[in-house]
Amino acid sequence: MSSGNTGLGKAEVRLKWDPSPWDRPPHHLDIIAATYSVDAPYGQPVYIVHYDSRSPDGTINMSRHSQTGQGFGYVEAMTLELDRLAPSFARVVVGVAIHQNTGLKTFGYISNAGVLIVEGYTELLNDNFMRIAGSTAGTVAEFARNPSGTWEFHEMVRGFDCEPVAFSAAMGCASRP
């Protein structure tokens, strides 16, 4: 899917989830974006962006971050300025990981979790993770540069069963791990 002949310019990924009950450790989810080069579109990421980092050129960054899910609506947001990415990038894969430091948690365990991806007022994806309810992490989207050099959006909801660091390394692979 693409928004017109000019391709995608600037997209935003938003994440929401309900806080854990007061007597339980907090649920901590993170949006993660991995960039891939033209030379190795399914190889190792060139760089990874998450809550504690941003892209070296400032084209991908977190504008909101939550470690608990507390707040109204979407409590975490990442902006991707695709039209500013260097021509050396072929893909950007976006995913969500659940921190496992307080015990095993899957998307089915997290109440009211959801992801929304928009470009301006156009909704590209709205998902509640139920397709990957038994997973601890999952990709949600791939932004890929087409042969004419413009960016396209591809829904890519795939579940993974690993912690955030391993997920970051595997999320852009060609096939499901």
Short mmCIF file of C-alpha atoms in Angstrom, two decimals:
data_model
loop_
_atom_site.label_atom_id
_atom_site.label_comp_id
_atom_site.label_asym_id
_atom_site.label_seq_id
_atom_site.Cartn_x
_atom_site.Cartn_y
_atom_site.Cartn_z
CA MET A 1 0.00 0.00 0.00
CA SER A 2 1.26 3.45 -0.81
CA SER A 3 -0.17 6.90 -0.32
CA GLY A 4 -0.17 8.18 -3.89
CA ASN A 5 2.54 8.18 -6.53
CA THR A 6 5.03 10.03 -4.36
CA GLY A 7 5.27 7.24 -1.79
CA LEU A 8 5.29 7.61 1.95
CA GLY A 9 6.97 10.61 3.53
CA LYS A 10 6.56 10.61 7.30
CA ALA A 11 4.89 7.85 9.31
CA GLU A 12 4.15 7.52 13.00
CA VAL A 13 3.90 4.28 14.97
CA ARG A 14 1.83 4.48 18.16
CA LEU A 15 1.60 1.87 20.90
CA LYS A 16 -0.85 1.42 23.77
CA TRP A 17 -1.44 -1.07 26.57
CA ASP A 18 -3.14 -1.07 29.95
CA PRO A 19 -0.98 -0.85 33.07
CA SER A 20 -0.59 -4.02 35.12
CA PRO A 21 -2.70 -4.45 38.27
CA TRP A 22 -1.38 -2.44 41.22
CA ASP A 23 0.01 -5.53 42.99
CA ARG A 24 1.98 -6.81 39.96
CA PRO A 25 5.20 -5.64 38.27
CA PRO A 26 4.61 -3.16 35.42
CA HIS A 27 4.27 -4.30 31.81
CA HIS A 28 6.94 -2.66 29.66
CA LEU A 29 6.54 -2.73 25.88
CA ASP A 30 8.78 -1.02 23.34
CA ILE A 31 8.57 0.03 19.72
CA ILE A 32 11.72 -0.99 17.85
CA ALA A 33 12.76 0.00 14.31
CA ALA A 34 15.59 -1.66 12.40
CA THR A 35 17.09 -0.24 9.20
CA TYR A 36 18.53 -2.38 6.40
CA SER A 37 20.88 -1.37 3.61
CA VAL A 38 20.42 -1.72 -0.13
CA ASP A 39 23.46 -4.05 -0.12
CA ALA A 40 21.97 -6.40 2.52
CA PRO A 41 18.19 -5.82 2.78
CA TYR A 42 17.73 -9.04 4.81
CA GLY A 43 21.11 -9.03 6.55
CA GLN A 44 22.11 -7.41 9.81
CA PRO A 45 20.48 -4.07 10.63
CA VAL A 46 22.55 -0.97 9.93
CA TYR A 47 21.17 0.51 13.16
CA ILE A 48 18.30 -0.06 15.57
CA VAL A 49 16.13 2.62 17.15
CA HIS A 50 14.26 2.10 20.42
CA TYR A 51 13.38 4.05 23.56
CA ASP A 52 16.97 4.73 24.51
CA SER A 53 18.27 5.78 21.08
CA ARG A 54 17.51 7.56 17.83
CA SER A 55 18.82 7.24 14.32
CA PRO A 56 22.22 8.88 13.70
CA ASP A 57 20.68 11.28 11.16
CA GLY A 58 17.57 12.04 13.25
CA THR A 59 15.12 10.52 10.76
CA ILE A 60 13.74 7.93 13.21
CA ASN A 61 13.09 8.86 16.82
CA MET A 62 10.84 8.29 19.80
CA SER A 63 8.61 11.20 20.68
CA ARG A 64 6.87 9.43 23.56
CA HIS A 65 7.91 6.52 25.76
CA SER A 66 6.23 4.64 28.60
CA GLN A 67 7.57 1.93 30.88
CA THR A 68 4.18 1.18 32.46
CA GLY A 69 1.37 1.86 29.95
CA GLN A 70 -0.02 4.57 32.22
CA GLY A 71 -1.68 7.44 30.42
CA PHE A 72 -4.52 7.99 27.99
CA GLY A 73 -4.64 6.26 24.63
CA TYR A 74 -1.38 5.65 22.85
CA VAL A 75 1.42 6.12 25.37
CA GLU A 76 4.42 5.48 23.12
CA ALA A 77 5.15 6.92 19.67
CA MET A 78 7.94 6.68 17.09
CA THR A 79 8.27 8.96 14.06
CA LEU A 80 9.88 7.73 10.83
CA GLU A 81 10.85 10.40 8.32
CA LEU A 82 11.23 8.01 5.40
CA ASP A 83 11.59 10.71 2.77
CA ARG A 84 14.75 11.93 4.55
CA LEU A 85 16.43 8.50 4.81
CA ALA A 86 19.59 8.16 2.71
CA PRO A 87 19.31 6.24 -0.58
CA SER A 88 21.56 3.55 0.92
CA PHE A 89 18.59 2.21 2.94
CA ALA A 90 16.21 -0.33 1.38
CA ARG A 91 13.98 -1.30 4.32
CA VAL A 92 12.85 -0.29 7.77
CA VAL A 93 11.17 -3.01 9.84
CA VAL A 94 9.12 -1.98 12.87
CA GLY A 95 8.20 -4.23 15.76
CA VAL A 96 7.11 -4.32 19.37
CA ALA A 97 8.81 -6.25 22.15
CA ILE A 98 7.69 -7.03 25.70
CA HIS A 99 10.39 -6.82 28.36
CA GLN A 100 10.69 -10.18 30.15
CA ASN A 101 12.64 -9.11 33.26
CA THR A 102 9.66 -9.72 35.61
CA GLY A 103 8.59 -13.08 34.16
CA LEU A 104 7.24 -14.43 30.90
CA LYS A 105 4.63 -12.16 29.29
CA THR A 106 3.00 -12.56 25.89
CA PHE A 107 0.74 -10.20 23.96
CA GLY A 108 -2.25 -12.26 25.10
CA TYR A 109 -1.29 -11.52 28.71
CA ILE A 110 -1.16 -7.73 28.18
CA SER A 111 -4.58 -6.08 28.43
CA ASN A 112 -5.76 -3.68 25.72
CA ALA A 113 -2.49 -3.73 23.75
CA GLY A 114 -2.60 -2.19 20.32
CA VAL A 115 -0.53 -0.56 17.61
CA LEU A 116 -1.57 2.15 15.18
CA ILE A 117 0.50 3.28 12.20
CA VAL A 118 -0.46 6.45 10.39
CA GLU A 119 0.84 8.75 7.70
CA GLY A 120 -0.79 12.10 8.34
CA TYR A 121 -4.50 11.31 8.69
CA THR A 122 -4.25 8.03 6.77
CA GLU A 123 -4.39 4.89 8.88
CA LEU A 124 -1.98 2.27 7.55
CA LEU A 125 -2.39 -0.34 10.31
CA ASN A 126 -4.51 -0.79 13.41
CA ASP A 127 -3.84 -4.08 15.20
CA ASN A 128 -4.47 -5.55 18.66
CA PHE A 129 -1.78 -8.30 18.57
CA MET A 130 -4.35 -11.11 18.89
CA ARG A 131 -2.91 -12.82 15.78
CA ILE A 132 0.34 -13.19 17.75
CA ALA A 133 -1.16 -13.49 21.25
CA GLY A 134 1.28 -16.26 22.29
CA SER A 135 4.39 -14.30 21.28
CA THR A 136 6.69 -12.13 23.38
CA ALA A 137 7.61 -9.85 20.46
CA GLY A 138 6.39 -9.21 16.95
CA THR A 139 6.99 -7.24 13.81
CA VAL A 140 4.11 -5.06 12.64
CA ALA A 141 5.31 -3.30 9.50
CA GLU A 142 7.89 -3.11 6.79
CA PHE A 143 8.61 0.12 4.96
CA ALA A 144 10.41 -0.71 1.73
CA ARG A 145 11.91 1.43 -1.00
CA ASN A 146 10.50 0.41 -4.38
CA PRO A 147 12.49 0.44 -7.67
CA SER A 148 11.50 4.07 -8.34
CA GLY A 149 12.99 5.07 -4.98
CA THR A 150 9.75 5.85 -3.14
CA TRP A 151 8.72 4.24 0.14
CA GLU A 152 5.84 1.76 0.47
CA PHE A 153 4.12 0.31 3.52
CA HIS A 154 3.64 -3.45 3.93
CA GLU A 155 1.77 -4.96 6.87
CA MET A 156 4.04 -7.55 8.46
CA VAL A 157 2.48 -8.92 11.66
CA ARG A 158 4.71 -11.86 12.68
CA GLY A 159 5.24 -13.26 16.15
CA PHE A 160 8.60 -14.01 17.76
CA ASP A 161 9.43 -15.74 21.01
CA CYS A 162 12.52 -13.96 22.29
CA GLU A 163 13.57 -11.07 24.48
CA PRO A 164 14.08 -7.56 23.01
CA VAL A 165 17.80 -7.80 22.18
CA ALA A 166 17.48 -11.11 20.27
CA PHE A 167 14.29 -9.83 18.61
CA SER A 168 16.12 -6.71 17.38
CA ALA A 169 18.69 -8.89 15.62
CA ALA A 170 16.11 -11.27 14.07
CA MET A 171 13.15 -9.05 13.23
CA GLY A 172 14.16 -8.27 9.66
CA CYS A 173 15.01 -11.80 8.56
CA ALA A 174 13.43 -13.12 5.37
CA SER A 175 11.49 -15.88 7.08
CA ARG A 176 10.00 -16.48 10.49
CA PRO A 177 12.58 -17.75 13.02
#
